[in-house]
XYZ file of C-alpha atoms in Angstrom:
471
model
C 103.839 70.513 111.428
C 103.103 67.137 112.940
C 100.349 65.512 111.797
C 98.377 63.286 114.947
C 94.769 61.986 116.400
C 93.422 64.429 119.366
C 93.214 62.563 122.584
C 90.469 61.387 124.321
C 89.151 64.061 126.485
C 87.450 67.461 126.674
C 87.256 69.996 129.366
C 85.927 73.294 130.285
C 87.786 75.124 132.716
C 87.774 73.083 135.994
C 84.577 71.000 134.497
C 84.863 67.611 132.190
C 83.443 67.996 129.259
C 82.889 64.780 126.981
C 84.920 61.194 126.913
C 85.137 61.363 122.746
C 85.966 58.880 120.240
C 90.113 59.509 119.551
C 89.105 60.751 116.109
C 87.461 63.689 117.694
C 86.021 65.894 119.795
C 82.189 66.784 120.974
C 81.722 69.112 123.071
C 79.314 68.914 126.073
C 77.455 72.535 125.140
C 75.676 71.921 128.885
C 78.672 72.738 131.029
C 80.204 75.654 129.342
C 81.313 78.679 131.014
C 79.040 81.892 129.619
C 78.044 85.416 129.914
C 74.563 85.557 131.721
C 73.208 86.885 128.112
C 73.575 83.231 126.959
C 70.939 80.487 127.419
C 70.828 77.076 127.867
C 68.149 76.275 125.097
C 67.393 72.512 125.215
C 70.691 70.954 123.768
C 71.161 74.131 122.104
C 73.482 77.604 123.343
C 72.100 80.728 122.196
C 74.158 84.225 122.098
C 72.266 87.087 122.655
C 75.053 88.766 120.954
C 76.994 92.014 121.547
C 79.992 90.331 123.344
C 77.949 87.374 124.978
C 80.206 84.258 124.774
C 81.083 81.101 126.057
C 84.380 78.989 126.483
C 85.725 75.815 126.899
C 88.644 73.629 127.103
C 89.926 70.569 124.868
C 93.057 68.453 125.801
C 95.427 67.387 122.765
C 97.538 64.144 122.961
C 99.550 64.800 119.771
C 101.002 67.879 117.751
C 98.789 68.573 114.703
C 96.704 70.385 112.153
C 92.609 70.972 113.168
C 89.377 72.103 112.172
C 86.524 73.465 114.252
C 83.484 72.630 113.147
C 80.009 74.065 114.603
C 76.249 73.380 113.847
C 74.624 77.349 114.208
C 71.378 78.788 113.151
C 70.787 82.249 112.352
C 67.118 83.610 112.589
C 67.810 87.369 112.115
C 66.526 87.535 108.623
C 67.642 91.780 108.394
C 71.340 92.328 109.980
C 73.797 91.346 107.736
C 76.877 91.395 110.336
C 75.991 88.467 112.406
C 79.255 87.352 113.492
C 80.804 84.203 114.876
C 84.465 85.567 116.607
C 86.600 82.602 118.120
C 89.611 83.016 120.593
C 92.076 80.135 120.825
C 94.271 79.904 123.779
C 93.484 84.016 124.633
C 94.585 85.242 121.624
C 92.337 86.153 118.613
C 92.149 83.325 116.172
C 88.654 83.709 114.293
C 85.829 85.680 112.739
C 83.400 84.766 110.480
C 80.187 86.118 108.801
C 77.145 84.005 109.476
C 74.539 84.686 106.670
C 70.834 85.156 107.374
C 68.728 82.655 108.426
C 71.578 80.373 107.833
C 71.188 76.662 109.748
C 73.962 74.217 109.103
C 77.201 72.874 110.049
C 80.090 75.487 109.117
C 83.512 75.105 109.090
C 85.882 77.765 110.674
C 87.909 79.041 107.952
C 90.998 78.561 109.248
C 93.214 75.289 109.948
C 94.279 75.409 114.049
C 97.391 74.387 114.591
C 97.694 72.766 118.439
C 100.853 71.222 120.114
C 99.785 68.670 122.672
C 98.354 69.955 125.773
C 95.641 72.184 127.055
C 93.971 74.020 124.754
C 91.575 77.148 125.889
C 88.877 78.597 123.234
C 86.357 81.648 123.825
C 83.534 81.808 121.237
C 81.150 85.045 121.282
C 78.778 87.267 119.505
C 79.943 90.742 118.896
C 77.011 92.056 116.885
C 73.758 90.177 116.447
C 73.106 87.005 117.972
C 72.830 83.390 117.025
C 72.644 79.618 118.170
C 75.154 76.944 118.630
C 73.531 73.193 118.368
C 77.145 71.397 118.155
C 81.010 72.178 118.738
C 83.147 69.600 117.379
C 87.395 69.388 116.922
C 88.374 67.190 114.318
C 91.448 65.983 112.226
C 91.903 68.248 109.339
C 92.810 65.362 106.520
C 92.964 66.884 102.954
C 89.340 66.498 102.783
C 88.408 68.836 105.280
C 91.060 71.621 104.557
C 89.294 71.396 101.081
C 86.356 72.916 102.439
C 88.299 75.564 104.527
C 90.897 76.454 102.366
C 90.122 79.435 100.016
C 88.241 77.543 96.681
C 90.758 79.488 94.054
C 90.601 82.701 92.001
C 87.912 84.981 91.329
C 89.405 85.212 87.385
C 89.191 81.298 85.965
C 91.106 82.528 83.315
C 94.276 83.541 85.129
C 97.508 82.578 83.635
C 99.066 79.743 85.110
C 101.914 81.885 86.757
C 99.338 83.688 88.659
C 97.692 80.679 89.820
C 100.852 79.618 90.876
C 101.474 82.489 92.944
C 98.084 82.244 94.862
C 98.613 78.627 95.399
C 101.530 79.025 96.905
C 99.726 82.154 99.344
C 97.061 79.422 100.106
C 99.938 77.088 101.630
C 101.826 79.272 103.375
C 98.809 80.885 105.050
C 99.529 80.602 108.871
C 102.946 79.197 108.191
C 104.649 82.676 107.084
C 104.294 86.038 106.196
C 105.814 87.204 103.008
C 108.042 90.408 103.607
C 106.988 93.595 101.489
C 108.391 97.413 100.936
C 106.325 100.175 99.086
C 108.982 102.117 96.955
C 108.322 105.575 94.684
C 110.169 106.167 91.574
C 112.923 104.445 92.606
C 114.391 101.007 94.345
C 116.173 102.998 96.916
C 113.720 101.147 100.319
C 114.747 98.459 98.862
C 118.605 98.583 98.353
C 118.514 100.273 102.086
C 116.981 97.454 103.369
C 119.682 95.328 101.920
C 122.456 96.865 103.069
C 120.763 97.199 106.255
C 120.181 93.503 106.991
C 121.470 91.837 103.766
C 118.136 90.694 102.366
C 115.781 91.731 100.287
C 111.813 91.899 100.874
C 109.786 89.327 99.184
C 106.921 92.183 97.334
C 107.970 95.238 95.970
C 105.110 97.777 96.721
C 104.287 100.039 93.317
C 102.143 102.669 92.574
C 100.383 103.584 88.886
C 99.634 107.376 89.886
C 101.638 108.943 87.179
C 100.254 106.901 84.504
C 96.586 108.451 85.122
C 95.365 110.663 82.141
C 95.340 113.786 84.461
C 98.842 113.322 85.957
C 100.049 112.550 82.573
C 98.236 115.670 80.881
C 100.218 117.807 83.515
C 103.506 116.512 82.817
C 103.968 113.409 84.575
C 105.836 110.378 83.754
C 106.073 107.187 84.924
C 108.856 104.919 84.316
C 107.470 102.266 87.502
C 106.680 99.606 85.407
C 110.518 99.409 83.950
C 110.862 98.756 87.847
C 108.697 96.115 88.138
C 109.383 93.877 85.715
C 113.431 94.137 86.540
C 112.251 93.076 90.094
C 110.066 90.201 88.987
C 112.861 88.661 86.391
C 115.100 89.064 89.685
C 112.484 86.647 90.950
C 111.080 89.340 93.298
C 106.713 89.448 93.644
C 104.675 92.934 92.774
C 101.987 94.631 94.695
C 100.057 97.604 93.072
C 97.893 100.225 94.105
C 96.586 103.241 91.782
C 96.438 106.856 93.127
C 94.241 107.017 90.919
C 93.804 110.960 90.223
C 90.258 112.429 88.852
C 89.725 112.636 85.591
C 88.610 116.470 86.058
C 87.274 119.089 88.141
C 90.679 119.260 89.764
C 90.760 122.502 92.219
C 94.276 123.360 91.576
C 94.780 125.798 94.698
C 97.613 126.393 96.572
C 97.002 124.554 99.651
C 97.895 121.527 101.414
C 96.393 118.483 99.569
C 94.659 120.882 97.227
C 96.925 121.162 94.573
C 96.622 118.921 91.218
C 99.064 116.452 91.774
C 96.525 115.565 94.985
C 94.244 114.863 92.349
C 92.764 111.561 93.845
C 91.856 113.334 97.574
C 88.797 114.022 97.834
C 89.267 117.566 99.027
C 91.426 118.149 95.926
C 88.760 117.852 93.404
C 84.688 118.309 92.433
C 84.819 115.009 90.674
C 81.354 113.434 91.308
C 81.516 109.801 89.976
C 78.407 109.096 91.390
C 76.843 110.635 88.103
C 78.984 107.914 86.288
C 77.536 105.392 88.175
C 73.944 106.311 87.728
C 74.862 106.998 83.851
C 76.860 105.485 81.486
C 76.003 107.699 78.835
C 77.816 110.599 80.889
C 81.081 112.331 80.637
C 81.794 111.326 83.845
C 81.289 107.677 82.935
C 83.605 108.058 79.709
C 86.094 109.476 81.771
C 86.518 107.057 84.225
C 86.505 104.158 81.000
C 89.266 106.259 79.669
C 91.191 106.064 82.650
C 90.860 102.365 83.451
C 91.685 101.846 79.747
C 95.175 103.961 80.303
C 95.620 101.721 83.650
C 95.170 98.802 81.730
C 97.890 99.345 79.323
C 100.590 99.304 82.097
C 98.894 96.094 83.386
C 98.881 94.756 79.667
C 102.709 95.226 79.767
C 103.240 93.410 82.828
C 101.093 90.338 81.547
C 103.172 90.543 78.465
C 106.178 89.532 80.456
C 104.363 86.846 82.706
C 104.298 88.809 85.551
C 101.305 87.986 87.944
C 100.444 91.523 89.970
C 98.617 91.465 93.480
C 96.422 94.278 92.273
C 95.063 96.973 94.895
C 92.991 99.291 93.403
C 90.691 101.789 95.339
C 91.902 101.342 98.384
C 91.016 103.059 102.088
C 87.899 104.171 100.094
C 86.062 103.763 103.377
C 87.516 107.026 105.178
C 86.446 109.230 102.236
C 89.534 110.548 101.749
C 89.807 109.642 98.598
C 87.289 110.185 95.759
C 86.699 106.910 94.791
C 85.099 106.867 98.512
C 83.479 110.212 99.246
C 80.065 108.987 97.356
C 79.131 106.329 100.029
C 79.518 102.253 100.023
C 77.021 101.528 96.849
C 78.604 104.160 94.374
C 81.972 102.699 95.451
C 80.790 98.760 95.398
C 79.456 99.386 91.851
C 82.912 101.737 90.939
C 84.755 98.245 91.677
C 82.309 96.200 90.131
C 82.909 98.498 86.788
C 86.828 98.513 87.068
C 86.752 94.718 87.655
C 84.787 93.880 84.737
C 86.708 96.589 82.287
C 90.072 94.597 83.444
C 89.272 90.944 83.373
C 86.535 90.657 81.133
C 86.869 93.297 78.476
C 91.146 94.031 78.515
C 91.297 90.297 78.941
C 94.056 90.811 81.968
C 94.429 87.330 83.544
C 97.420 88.163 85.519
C 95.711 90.326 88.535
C 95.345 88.748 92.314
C 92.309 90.989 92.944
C 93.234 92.538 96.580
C 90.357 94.519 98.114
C 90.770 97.266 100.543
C 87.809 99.215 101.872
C 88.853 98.585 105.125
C 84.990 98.054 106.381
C 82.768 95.063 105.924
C 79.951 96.731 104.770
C 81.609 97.895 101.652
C 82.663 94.560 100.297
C 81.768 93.817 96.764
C 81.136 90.060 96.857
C 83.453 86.852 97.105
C 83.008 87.161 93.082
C 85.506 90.153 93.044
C 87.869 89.513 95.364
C 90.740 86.555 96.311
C 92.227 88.762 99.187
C 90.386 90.908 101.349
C 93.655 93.596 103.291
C 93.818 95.999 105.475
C 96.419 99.543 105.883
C 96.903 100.210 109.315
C 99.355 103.098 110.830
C 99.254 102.916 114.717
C 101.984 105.317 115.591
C 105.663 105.024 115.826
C 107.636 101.992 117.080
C 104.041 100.925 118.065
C 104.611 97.034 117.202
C 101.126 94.723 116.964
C 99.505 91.905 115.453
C 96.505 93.787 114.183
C 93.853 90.909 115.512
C 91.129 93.807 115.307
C 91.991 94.591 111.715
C 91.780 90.495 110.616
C 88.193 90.384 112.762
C 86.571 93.376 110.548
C 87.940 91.495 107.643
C 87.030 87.634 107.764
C 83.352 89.894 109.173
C 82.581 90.408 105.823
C 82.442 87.042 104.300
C 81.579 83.398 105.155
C 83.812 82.042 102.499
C 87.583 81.213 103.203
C 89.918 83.697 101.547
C 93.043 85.153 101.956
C 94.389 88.604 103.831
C 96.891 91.017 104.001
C 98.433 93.982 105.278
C 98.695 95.860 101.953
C 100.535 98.915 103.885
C 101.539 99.389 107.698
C 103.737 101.970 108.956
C 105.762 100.037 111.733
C 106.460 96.662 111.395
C 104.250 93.577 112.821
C 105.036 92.085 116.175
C 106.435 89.316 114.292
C 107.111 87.455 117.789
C 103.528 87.377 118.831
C 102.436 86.930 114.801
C 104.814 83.749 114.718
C 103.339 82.283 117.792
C 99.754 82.535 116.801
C 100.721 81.256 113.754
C 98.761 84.764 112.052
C 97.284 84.313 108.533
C 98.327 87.251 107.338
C 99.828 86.210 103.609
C 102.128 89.543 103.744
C 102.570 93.372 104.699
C 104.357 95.906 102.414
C 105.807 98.590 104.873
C 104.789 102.157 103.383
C 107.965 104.509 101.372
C 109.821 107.243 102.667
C 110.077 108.625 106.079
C 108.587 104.877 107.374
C 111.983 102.993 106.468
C 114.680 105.784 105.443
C 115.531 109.358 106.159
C 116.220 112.518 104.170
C 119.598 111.415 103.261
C 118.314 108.399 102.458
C 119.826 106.194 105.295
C 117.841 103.901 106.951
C 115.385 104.931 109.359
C 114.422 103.878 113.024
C 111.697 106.753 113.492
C 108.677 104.182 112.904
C 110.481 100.849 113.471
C 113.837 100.823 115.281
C 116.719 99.101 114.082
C 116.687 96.197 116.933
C 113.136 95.466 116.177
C 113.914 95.762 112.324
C 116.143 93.202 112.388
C 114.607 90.810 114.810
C 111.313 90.957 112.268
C 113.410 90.149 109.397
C 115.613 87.124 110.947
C 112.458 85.593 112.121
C 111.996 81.930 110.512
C 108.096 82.939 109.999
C 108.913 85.948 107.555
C 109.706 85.289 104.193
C 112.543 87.349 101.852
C 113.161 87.176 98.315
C 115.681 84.950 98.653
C 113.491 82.191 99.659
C 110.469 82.348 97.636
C 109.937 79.182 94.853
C 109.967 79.797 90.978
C 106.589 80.386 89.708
């Protein structure tokens, strides 16, 4: 992208806004169009919140890269989930979490990338409310994308191939989307892809299920991590989840998601970690240490071979179906907390991205625990979207810049739309099975058909293994 100055004028609407300096621009908050739940306060805007908004204009001379930079103040001292969302040219762009009785100049965390021209933006309140005392469109030099760019990994001992890998997330965020595909025991999503469109995916999606002490005491076996590190010496990435199944009170019955190898639904099992939580003395505290201690053994292998891992564990755990989220957002927040601090800081594993996924705000851990925040989404079949709601609850639950994903999706992105908005997603990994082939293990067009497939996968914005750098 172009780098240039921003020209010389602002406007809202049909209104003129502000002759500014040609290093940037000041808006004129007095002439903005608003919702009649905003008020003119002095030289001050103030949202009432719950959509109240306002918009404006700005007129670019030159192609380049921006920030937006805002003076607010925030005098609700109680709700947590006061929100700054921004709209750029009527698509979604922005949200942001704007801490209590926070008063200074922010910066959006996100560089905007305008061609010259008209540009529109819509700036609202969709929970609590809070003042705007200055709008102003700058230059993003190095200096400034500094301060919006995410500040580096929770783990400052990561190996230097890991910090490698999230650097190179951190520049390609809003520039491309890294291609994934969630497999099962075997490569064969993969290899379909290939000889469907003659590339492969960037990520190969795994899963440590069958390496958790219940699985394993039933019979299980996992050979996954053979998998993984053949992928990553052919210069392919790894994302991981854990399935992680309970470490007892399994129910065992014959019914749909009941039986023992559903060990980690909720409805399959009794398991009350909560009592771990409250106890560490408890069984169900030395369980749950036993099983992160088996986890960390397949994760120990993997930094062994200098293989960085975007690491997903307890994820969805806001929709209770899982056990790790049927005991409510503090017995899960301090679960993570104790899984975090077992892997980094007493297995010494300095080769995990930490990649949360809650999927609601209000369940986030802290920016101390986590370098991407992602989200799983299934809309339906060949239903194809750019998941703007999904980012908003997201970049909601922090005020610090980070990165995001779409850890699993069933259809594929509207990669068109995702390109053009230049979306920040850093990558999706498309879900196994029935979502990419068939029972005969051809490909598959019942979630994303085969014109769409391709036209995701060609597109200049998504990124293969092919083309990703050595790390």
């Amino acid at each position: 992208m172009k780098k240039g100055i921003i020209g010389v004028m602002a406007a809202l609407l049909c209104f003129n806004l502000y002759a500014a300096k040609s290093e940037s621009i000041t808006v004129n908050l007095s002439k903005l169009k608003k919702s009649y739940s905003v008020k003119n306060e002095k030289k001050s805007l103030s949202l009432g919140g719950y959509g109240s908004f306002v918009e404006f204009e700005i007129e670019i001379s030159k192609d380049g890269e921006y920030a937006i930079v805002l003076e607010v103040e925030n005098s609700n001292s109680l709700d947590t989930r006061t929100v700054m969302k921004l709209e750029k040219d009527k698509n979604y762009f922005n949200s942001q979490l704007i801490m209590p009785t926070e008063k200074k100049e922010i910066y959006v965390n996100r560089i905007c990338l305008m061609e010259k021209g008209n540009h529109s933006f819509k700036l609202s309140a969709p929970f609590s409310g809070f003042t705007v005392n200055k709008i102003v469109i700058m230059p993003a030099d190095d200096n400034i994308k500094s301060k919006i760019s995410p500040a580096g990994l929770v783990n400052k001992n990561a190996t230097e191939k890991t910090k490698k890998l999230y650097d190179y997330l951190c520049s390609m965020q809003g520039k491309a989307i890294l291609s994934g595909q969630q497999i099962n025991e075997s490569n064969v999503e993969l290899n379909v892809i290939n000889e469907t469109i003659g590339k492969y995916p960037a990520i190969m999606g795994i899963d440590l299920m069958n390496y958790s002490p219940a699985f394993v005491e039933r019979g299980a076996r996992g050979n996954i991590i053979r998998r993984a590190k053949a992928w990553a010496k052919q210069g392919g990435l790894i994302s991981c989840s854990w399935h992680w199944c309970a470490p007892k009170d399994l129910i065992d019955e014959d019914k749909p998601e009941m039986r023992w190898y559903d060990g980690f639904r909720a409805k399959a099992t009794k398991f009350d970690f909560s009592k771990a939580i409250s106890n560490h003395n408890s069984e169900e505290y030395k369980l749950i240490i036993r099983d992160i201690d088996a986890i960390a053994v397949q994760l120990k292998s993997l930094q062994e071979a200098d293989i960085p891992v975007l690491w997903r564990p307890i994820h969805e755990a806001s929709g209770g179906w899982f056990w790790w989220g049927a005991r409510g957002s503090k017995n899960y927040i301090e679960l993570y907390k104790i899984l975090y601090d077992r892997l980094v800081n007493y297995h010494k594993l300095n080769n995990l991205i930490w990649v949360w996924n809650a999927q609601d705000a209000k369940w986030y851990p802290g920016d101390e625990y986590v370098d991407v925040l992602s989200f799983d989404t299934y809309p339906g079949k060949r239903i194809y979207k750019t998941f703007d709601n999904e980012l908003a609850e997201l970049q909601s639950a922090t005020s610090v810049p980070k990165l995001y994903a779409l850890s699993e999706n069933g259809p594929l992105p509207d990669i068109t739309k995702l390109a053009q908005q230049n979306g920040i997603w850093s990558w999706f990994c498309t879900w196994n099975s029935e979502f990419v082939i068939d029972s005969n293990d051809n490909f598959s067009e019942e979630y994303t058909d085969l014109s769409h497939f391709k036209t995701f996968y060609d597109n200049p914005f998504v990124i293969t293994k092919d083309e990703l750098p050595q790390f």
